[in-house]
Short mmCIF file of C-alpha atoms and ligand atoms in Angstrom, two decimals:
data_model
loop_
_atom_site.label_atom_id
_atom_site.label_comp_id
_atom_site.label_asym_id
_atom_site.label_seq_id
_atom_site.Cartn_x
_atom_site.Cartn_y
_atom_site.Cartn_z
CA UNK A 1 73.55 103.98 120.74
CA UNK A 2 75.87 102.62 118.47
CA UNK A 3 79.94 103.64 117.56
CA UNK A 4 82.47 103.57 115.41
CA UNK A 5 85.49 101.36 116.57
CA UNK A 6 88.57 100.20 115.04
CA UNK A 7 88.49 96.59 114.54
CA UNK A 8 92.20 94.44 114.01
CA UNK A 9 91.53 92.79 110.67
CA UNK A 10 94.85 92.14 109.62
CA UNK A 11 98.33 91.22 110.99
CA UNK A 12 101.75 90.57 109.24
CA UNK A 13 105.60 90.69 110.00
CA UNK A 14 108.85 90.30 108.87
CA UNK A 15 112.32 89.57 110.15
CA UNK A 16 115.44 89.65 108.46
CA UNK A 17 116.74 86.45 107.71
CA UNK A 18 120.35 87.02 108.82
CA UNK A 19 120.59 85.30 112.99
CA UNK A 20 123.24 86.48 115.74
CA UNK A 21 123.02 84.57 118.39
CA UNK A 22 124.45 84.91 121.82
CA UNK A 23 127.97 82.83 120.83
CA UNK A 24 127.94 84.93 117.99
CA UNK A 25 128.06 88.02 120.19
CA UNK A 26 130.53 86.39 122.61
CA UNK A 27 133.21 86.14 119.31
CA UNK A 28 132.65 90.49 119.09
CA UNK A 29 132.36 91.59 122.81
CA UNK A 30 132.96 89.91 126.39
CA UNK A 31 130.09 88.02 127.30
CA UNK A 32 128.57 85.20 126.93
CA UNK A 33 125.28 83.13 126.50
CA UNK A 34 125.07 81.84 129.94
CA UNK A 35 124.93 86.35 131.12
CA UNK A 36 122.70 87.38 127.96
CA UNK A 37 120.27 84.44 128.82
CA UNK A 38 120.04 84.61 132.34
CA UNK A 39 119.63 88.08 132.46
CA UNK A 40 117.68 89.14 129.43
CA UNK A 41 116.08 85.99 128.25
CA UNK A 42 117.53 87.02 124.94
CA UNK A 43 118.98 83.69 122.98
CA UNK A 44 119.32 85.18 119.36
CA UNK A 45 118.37 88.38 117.68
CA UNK A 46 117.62 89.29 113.78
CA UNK A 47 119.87 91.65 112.14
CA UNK A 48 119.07 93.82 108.37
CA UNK A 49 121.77 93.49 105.96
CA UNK A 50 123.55 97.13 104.78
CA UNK A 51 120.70 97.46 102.51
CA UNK A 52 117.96 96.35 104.13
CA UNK A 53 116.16 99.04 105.06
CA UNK A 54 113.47 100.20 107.85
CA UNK A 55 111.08 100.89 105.27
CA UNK A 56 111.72 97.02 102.93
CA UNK A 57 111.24 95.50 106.54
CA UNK A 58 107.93 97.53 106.77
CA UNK A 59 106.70 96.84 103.34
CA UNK A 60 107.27 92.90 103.74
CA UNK A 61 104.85 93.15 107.18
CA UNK A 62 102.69 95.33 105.37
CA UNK A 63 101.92 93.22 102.36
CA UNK A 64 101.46 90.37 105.05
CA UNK A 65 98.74 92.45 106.80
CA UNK A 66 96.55 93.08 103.88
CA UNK A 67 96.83 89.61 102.48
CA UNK A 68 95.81 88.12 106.08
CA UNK A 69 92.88 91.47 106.34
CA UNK A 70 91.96 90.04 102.29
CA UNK A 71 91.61 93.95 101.89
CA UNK A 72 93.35 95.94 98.47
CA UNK A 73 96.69 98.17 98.96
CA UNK A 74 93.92 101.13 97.42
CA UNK A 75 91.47 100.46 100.55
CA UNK A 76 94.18 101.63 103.07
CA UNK A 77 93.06 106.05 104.00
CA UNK A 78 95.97 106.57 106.58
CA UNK A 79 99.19 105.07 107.36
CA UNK A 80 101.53 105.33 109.98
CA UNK A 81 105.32 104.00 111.20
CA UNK A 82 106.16 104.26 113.99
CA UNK A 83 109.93 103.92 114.38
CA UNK A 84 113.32 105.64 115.42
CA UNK A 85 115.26 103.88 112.77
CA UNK A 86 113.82 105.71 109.66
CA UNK A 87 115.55 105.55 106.20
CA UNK A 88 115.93 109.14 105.68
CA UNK A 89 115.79 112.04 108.03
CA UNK A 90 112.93 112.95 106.08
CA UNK A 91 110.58 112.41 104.52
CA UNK A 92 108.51 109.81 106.77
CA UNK A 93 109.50 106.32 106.03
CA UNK A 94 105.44 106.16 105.78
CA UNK A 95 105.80 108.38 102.57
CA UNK A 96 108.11 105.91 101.28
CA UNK A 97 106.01 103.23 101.99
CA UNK A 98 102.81 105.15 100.47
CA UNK A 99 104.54 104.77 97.25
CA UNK A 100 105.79 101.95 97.23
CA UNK A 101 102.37 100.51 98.42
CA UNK A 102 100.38 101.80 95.45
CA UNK A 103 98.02 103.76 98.28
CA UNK A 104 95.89 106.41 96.45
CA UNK A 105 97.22 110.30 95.59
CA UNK A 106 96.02 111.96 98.96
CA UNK A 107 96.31 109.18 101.80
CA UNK A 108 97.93 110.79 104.78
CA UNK A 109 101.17 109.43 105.40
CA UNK A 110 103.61 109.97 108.57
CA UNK A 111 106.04 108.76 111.21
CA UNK A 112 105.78 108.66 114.83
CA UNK A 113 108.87 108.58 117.37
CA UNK A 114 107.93 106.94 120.35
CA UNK A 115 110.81 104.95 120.90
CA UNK A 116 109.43 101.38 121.95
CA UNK A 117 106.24 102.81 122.73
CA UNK A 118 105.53 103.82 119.36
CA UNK A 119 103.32 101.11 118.01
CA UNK A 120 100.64 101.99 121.20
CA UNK A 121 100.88 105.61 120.10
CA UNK A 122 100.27 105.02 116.23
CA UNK A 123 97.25 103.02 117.47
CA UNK A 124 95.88 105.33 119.39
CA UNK A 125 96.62 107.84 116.53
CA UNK A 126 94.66 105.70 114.17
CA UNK A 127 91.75 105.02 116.34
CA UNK A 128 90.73 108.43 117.28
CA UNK A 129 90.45 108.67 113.34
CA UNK A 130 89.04 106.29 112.91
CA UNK A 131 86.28 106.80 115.94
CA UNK A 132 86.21 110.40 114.30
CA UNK A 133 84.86 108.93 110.85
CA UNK A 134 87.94 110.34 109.33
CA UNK A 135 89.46 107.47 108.41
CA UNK A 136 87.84 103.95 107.50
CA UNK A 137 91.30 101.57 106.79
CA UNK A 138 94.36 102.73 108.67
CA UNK A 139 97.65 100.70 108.16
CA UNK A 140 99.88 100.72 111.79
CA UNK A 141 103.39 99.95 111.14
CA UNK A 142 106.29 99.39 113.97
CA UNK A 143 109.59 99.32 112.09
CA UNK A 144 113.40 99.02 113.53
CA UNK A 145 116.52 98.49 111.76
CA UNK A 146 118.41 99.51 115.57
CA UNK A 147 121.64 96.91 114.65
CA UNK A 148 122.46 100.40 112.81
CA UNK A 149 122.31 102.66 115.72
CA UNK A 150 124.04 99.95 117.96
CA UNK A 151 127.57 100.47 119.16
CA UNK A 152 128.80 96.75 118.49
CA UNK A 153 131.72 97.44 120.96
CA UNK A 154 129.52 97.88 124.03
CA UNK A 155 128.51 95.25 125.28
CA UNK A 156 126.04 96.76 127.49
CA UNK A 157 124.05 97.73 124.65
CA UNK A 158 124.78 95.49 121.46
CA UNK A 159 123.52 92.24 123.39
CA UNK A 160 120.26 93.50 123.72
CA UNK A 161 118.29 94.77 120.20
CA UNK A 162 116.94 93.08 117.04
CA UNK A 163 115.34 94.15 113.88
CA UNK A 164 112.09 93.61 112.56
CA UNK A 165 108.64 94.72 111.46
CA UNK A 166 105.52 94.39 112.28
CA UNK A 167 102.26 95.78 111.31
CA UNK A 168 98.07 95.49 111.45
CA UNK A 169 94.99 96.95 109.58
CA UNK A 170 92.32 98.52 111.92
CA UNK A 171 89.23 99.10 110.30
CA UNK A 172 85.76 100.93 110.86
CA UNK A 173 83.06 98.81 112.36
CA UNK A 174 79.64 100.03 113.74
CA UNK A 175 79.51 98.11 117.41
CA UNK A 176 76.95 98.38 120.26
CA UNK A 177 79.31 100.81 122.29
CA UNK A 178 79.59 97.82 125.22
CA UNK A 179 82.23 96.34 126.97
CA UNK A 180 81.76 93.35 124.89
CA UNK A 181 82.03 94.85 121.77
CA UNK A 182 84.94 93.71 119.52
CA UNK A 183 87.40 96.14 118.41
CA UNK A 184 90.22 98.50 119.88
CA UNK A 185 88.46 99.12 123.48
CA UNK A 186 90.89 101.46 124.81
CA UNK A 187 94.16 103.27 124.51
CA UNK A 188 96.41 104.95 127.15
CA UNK A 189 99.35 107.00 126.00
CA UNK A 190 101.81 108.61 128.57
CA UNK A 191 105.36 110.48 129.09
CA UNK A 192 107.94 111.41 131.26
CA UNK A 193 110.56 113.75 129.65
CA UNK A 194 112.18 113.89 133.18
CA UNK A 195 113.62 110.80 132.40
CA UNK A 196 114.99 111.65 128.93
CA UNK A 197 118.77 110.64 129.50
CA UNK A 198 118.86 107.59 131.13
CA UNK A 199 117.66 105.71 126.98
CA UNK A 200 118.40 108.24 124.29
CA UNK A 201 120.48 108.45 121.14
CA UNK A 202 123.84 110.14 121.77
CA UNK A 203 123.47 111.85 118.80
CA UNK A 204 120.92 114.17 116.40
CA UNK A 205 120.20 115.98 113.06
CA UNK A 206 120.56 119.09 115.46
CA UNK A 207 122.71 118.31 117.89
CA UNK A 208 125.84 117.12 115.71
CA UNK A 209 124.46 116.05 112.47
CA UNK A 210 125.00 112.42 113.41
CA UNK A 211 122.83 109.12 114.26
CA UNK A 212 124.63 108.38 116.87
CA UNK A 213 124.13 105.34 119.42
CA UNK A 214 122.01 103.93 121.77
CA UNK A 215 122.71 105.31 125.00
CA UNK A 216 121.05 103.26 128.18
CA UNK A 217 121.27 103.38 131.90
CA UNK A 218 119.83 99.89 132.36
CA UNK A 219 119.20 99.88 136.08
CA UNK A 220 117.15 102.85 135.96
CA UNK A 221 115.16 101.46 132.91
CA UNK A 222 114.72 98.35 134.25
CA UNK A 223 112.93 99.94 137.30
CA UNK A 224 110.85 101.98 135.86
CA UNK A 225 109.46 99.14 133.13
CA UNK A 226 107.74 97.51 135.41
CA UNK A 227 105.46 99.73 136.94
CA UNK A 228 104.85 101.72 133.73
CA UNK A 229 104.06 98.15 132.13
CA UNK A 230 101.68 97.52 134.86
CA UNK A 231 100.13 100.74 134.67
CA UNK A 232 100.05 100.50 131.08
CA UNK A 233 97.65 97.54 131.08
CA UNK A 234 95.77 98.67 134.45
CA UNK A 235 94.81 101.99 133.06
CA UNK A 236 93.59 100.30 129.65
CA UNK A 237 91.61 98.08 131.33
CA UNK A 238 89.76 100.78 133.16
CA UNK A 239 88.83 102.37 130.54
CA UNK A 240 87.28 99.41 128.71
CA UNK A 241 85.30 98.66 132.14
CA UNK A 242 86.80 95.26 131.82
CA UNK A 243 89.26 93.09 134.30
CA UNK A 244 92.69 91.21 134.65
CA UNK A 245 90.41 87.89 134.25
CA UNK A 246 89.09 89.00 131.22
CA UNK A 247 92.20 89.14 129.74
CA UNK A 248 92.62 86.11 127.13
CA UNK A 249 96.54 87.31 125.70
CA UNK A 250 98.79 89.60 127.33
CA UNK A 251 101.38 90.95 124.72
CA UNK A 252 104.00 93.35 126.50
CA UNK A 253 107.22 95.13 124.82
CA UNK A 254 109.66 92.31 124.36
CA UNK A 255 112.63 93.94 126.35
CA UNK A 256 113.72 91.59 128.85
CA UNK A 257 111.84 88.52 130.55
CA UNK A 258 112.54 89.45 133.60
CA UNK A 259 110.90 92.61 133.04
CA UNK A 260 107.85 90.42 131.21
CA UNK A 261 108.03 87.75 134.49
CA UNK A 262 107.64 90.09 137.52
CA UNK A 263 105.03 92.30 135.15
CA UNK A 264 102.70 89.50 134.85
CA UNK A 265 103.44 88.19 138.25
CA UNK A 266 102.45 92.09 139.63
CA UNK A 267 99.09 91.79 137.16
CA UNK A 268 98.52 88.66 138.32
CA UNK A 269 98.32 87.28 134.49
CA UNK A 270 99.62 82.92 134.11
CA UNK A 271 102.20 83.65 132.12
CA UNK A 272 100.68 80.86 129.95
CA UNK A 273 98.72 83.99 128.48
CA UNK A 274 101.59 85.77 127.66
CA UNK A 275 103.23 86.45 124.45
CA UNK A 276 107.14 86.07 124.62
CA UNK A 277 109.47 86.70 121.69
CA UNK A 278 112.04 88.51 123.26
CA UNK A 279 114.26 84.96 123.35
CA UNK A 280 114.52 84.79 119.69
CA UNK A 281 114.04 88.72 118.36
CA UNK A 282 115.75 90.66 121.08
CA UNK A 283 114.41 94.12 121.88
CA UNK A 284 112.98 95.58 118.53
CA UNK A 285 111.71 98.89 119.95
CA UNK A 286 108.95 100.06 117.76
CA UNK A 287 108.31 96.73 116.59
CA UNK A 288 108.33 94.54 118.87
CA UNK A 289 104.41 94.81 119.73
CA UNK A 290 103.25 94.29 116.44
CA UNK A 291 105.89 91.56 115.50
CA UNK A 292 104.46 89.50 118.84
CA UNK A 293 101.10 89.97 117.83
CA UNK A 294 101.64 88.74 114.02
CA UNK A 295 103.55 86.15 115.42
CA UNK A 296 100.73 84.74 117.56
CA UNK A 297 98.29 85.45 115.44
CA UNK A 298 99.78 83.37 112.51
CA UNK A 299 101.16 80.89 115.08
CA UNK A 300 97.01 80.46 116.15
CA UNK A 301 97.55 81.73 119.58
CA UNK A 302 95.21 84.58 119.27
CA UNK A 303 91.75 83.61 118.61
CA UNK A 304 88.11 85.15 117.13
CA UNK A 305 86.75 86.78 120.77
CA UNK A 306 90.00 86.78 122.49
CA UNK A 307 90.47 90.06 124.71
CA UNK A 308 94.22 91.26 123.80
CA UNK A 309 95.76 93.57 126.45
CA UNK A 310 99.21 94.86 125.39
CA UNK A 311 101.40 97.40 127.20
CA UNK A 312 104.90 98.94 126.00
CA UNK A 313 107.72 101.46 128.03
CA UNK A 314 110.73 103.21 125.90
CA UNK A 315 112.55 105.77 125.67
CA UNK A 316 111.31 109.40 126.65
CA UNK A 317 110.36 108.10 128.72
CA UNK A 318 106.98 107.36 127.34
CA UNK A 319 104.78 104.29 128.28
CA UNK A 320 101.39 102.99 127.38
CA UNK A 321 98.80 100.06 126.85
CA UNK A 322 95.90 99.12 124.81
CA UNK A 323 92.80 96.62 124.85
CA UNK A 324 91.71 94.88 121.66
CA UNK A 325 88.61 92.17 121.47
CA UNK A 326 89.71 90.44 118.16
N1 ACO B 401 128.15 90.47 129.07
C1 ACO B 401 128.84 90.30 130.21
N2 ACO B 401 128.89 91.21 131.18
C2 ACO B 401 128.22 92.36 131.00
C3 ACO B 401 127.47 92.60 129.83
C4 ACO B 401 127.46 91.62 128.84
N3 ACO B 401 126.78 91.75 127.70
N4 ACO B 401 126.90 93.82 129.93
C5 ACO B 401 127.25 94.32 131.13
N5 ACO B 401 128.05 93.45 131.76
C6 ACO B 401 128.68 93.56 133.07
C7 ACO B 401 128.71 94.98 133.54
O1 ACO B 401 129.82 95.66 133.01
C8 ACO B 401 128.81 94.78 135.03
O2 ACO B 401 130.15 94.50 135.35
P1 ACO B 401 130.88 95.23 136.56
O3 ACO B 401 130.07 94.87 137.78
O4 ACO B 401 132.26 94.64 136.54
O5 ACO B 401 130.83 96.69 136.23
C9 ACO B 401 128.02 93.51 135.29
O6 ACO B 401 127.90 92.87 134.02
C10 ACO B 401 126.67 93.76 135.88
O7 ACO B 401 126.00 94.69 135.09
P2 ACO B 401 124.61 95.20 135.54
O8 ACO B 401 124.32 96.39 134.73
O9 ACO B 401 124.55 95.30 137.03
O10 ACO B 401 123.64 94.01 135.11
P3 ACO B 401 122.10 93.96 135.28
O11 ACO B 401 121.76 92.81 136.14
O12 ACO B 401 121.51 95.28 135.63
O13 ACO B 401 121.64 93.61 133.82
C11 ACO B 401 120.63 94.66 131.90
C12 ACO B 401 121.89 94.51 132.75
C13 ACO B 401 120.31 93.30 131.29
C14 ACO B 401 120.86 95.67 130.79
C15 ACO B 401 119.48 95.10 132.82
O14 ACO B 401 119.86 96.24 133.55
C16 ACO B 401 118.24 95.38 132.05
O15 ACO B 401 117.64 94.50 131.47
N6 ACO B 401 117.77 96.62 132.08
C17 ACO B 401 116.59 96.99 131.36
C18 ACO B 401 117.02 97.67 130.20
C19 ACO B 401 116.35 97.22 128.97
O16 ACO B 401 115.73 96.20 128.85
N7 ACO B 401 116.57 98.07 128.03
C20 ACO B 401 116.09 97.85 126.75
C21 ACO B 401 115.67 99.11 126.20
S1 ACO B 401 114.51 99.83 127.21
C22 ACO B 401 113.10 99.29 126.78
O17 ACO B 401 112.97 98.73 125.76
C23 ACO B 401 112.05 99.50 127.71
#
């Protein structure tokens, strides 16, 4: 019997062209290159100008996408940020973009805060449409601009994010409903609000009328990435009855190589097969998913028939992974 699944036609991404790098950061806060890079992996980080905005970054990726997917801006029936750094408090950043995209009167339009989970939830948003026959040509969108919710006088915090965007076209495709079909083979979405405090924004709309800063209790988050990485992937793989070996490309949330390292050492996955841009973006939240996957797409890493598992952990907590067949 045949189905409907939501093949990755399109990738694209951009970064802002202003660079910190780590002796930058060691002229604003005490530290230096020799702690950011042996503990983070982190080397430099792109940051938006004043007016660069969440949703510019997103169009730039977007445009990329559809050029790469050789589809039209009026072809694209759903699209979807996800992000934590919108422009406004409303109305979605995908509204915005909508507009400023050209999309037809009517295409549903929203934002979803996952924190650096987000781009695994918008997928599996835009799947289950698209396995529903309710949408044909959905445009996925991770988007940060989190230099502006960074405290640049802690330098706990302010050595570790980036901006960026990233973003990919799924599209309807009839397939043979196998394992080896190509397409989005499975999606795993989870939280943990138990865990809220300990990565949050100390401020809200609510709460104080205020952005507000990132907030992180690192030790704790760096425990609790690792497993919910590896469970991420694990899970995903289940459910597209495939294995570790059969995994081609791992992409993970680019938050800290040591986090990547002892992931892919637990999965047993060569770390020749995984996707690493944390060294030269930082952590982009939201973003950093899709940027690593434009990135290795255009770079020619990622090739027709290659089996793509990716797996992201944020804030929320809330955790995740997917499995693509390009
Ligand atoms: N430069 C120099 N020293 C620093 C810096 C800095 N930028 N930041 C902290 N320190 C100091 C601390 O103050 C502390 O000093 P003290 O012992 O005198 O108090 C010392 O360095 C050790 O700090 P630790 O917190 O023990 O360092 P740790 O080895 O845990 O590394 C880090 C910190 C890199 C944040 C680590 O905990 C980590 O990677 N955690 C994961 C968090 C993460 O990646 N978060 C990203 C968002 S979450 C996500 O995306 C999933």
């Amino acid at each position: 019997m045949t189905v409907i699944r939501s093949q990755l036609i399109g990738t694209g991404y951009k970064l802002p062209a202003k660079v910190l790098t780590n002796d930058d950061l060691s002229k604003m806060v005490e530290t230096s290159d020799e702690w950011i890079s042996t503990r983070t992996g982190i080397r430099s980080r792109h940051i938006a100008e004043k007016d660069e905005l969440t949703s510019d970054l997103s169009y730039d990726a977007a445009v990329m996408a559809i050029k790469n997917a050789g589809i039209k801006n009026e072809e694209i029936d759903f699209i979807i940020v996800a992000t934590v750094t919108g422009d406004t408090t409303f109305p979605a950043t995908a509204a915005k973009l909508s507009k400023k995209l050209g999309l037809l009167p009517g295409t549903p339009a929203m934002d979803v805060n996952a924190a650096c989970s987000g781009f695994v939830y918008a997928s599996q948003i835009a799947d289950n449409m698209i396995r529903l026959g309710q949408v044909k040509t959905a445009l996925v969108i991770g988007a940060e601009t989190l230099s502006k919710i960074t405290d640049w006088t802690d330098r706990n915090t302010c050595v570790l994010f980036g901006d960026g965007a990233g973003a990919a076209i799924f599209r309807a495709a009839e397939c043979a409903g196998t394992k080896d079909d190509t397409g989005v083979l499975a999606t795993k979405i989870y939280a943990d609000g138990s865990q809220f405090d300990h990565l949050c924004s100390d401020s809200g709309v609510s709460l104080n009328q205020k952005a507000g800063f990132i907030h992180m209790d690192g030790k704790e988050v760096f425990k609790i990435a690792i497993p919910s990485l590896v469970q991420g992937v694990e899970e995903s793989l289940k459910i597209a009855g495939l294995e570790v070996a059969d995994v081609d490309w791992y992409v993970p949330h680019q938050a800290n190589l040591r986090i990547i390292d002892s992931v892919a050492k637990k999965l047993e996955i060569d770390m020749d097969k995984v996707i690493v841009t944390v060294d030269h973006h930082g952590n982009t939240s939201a973003a950093s998913i899709p940027l690593a996957l434009a990135e290795a797409f255009a770079a020619g890493k990622i090739k027709k028939g290659d089996v793509v598992a990716v797996s992201a952990m944020g804030a929320g907590f809330t955790w995740g992974g997917m499995i693509i067949r390009v």
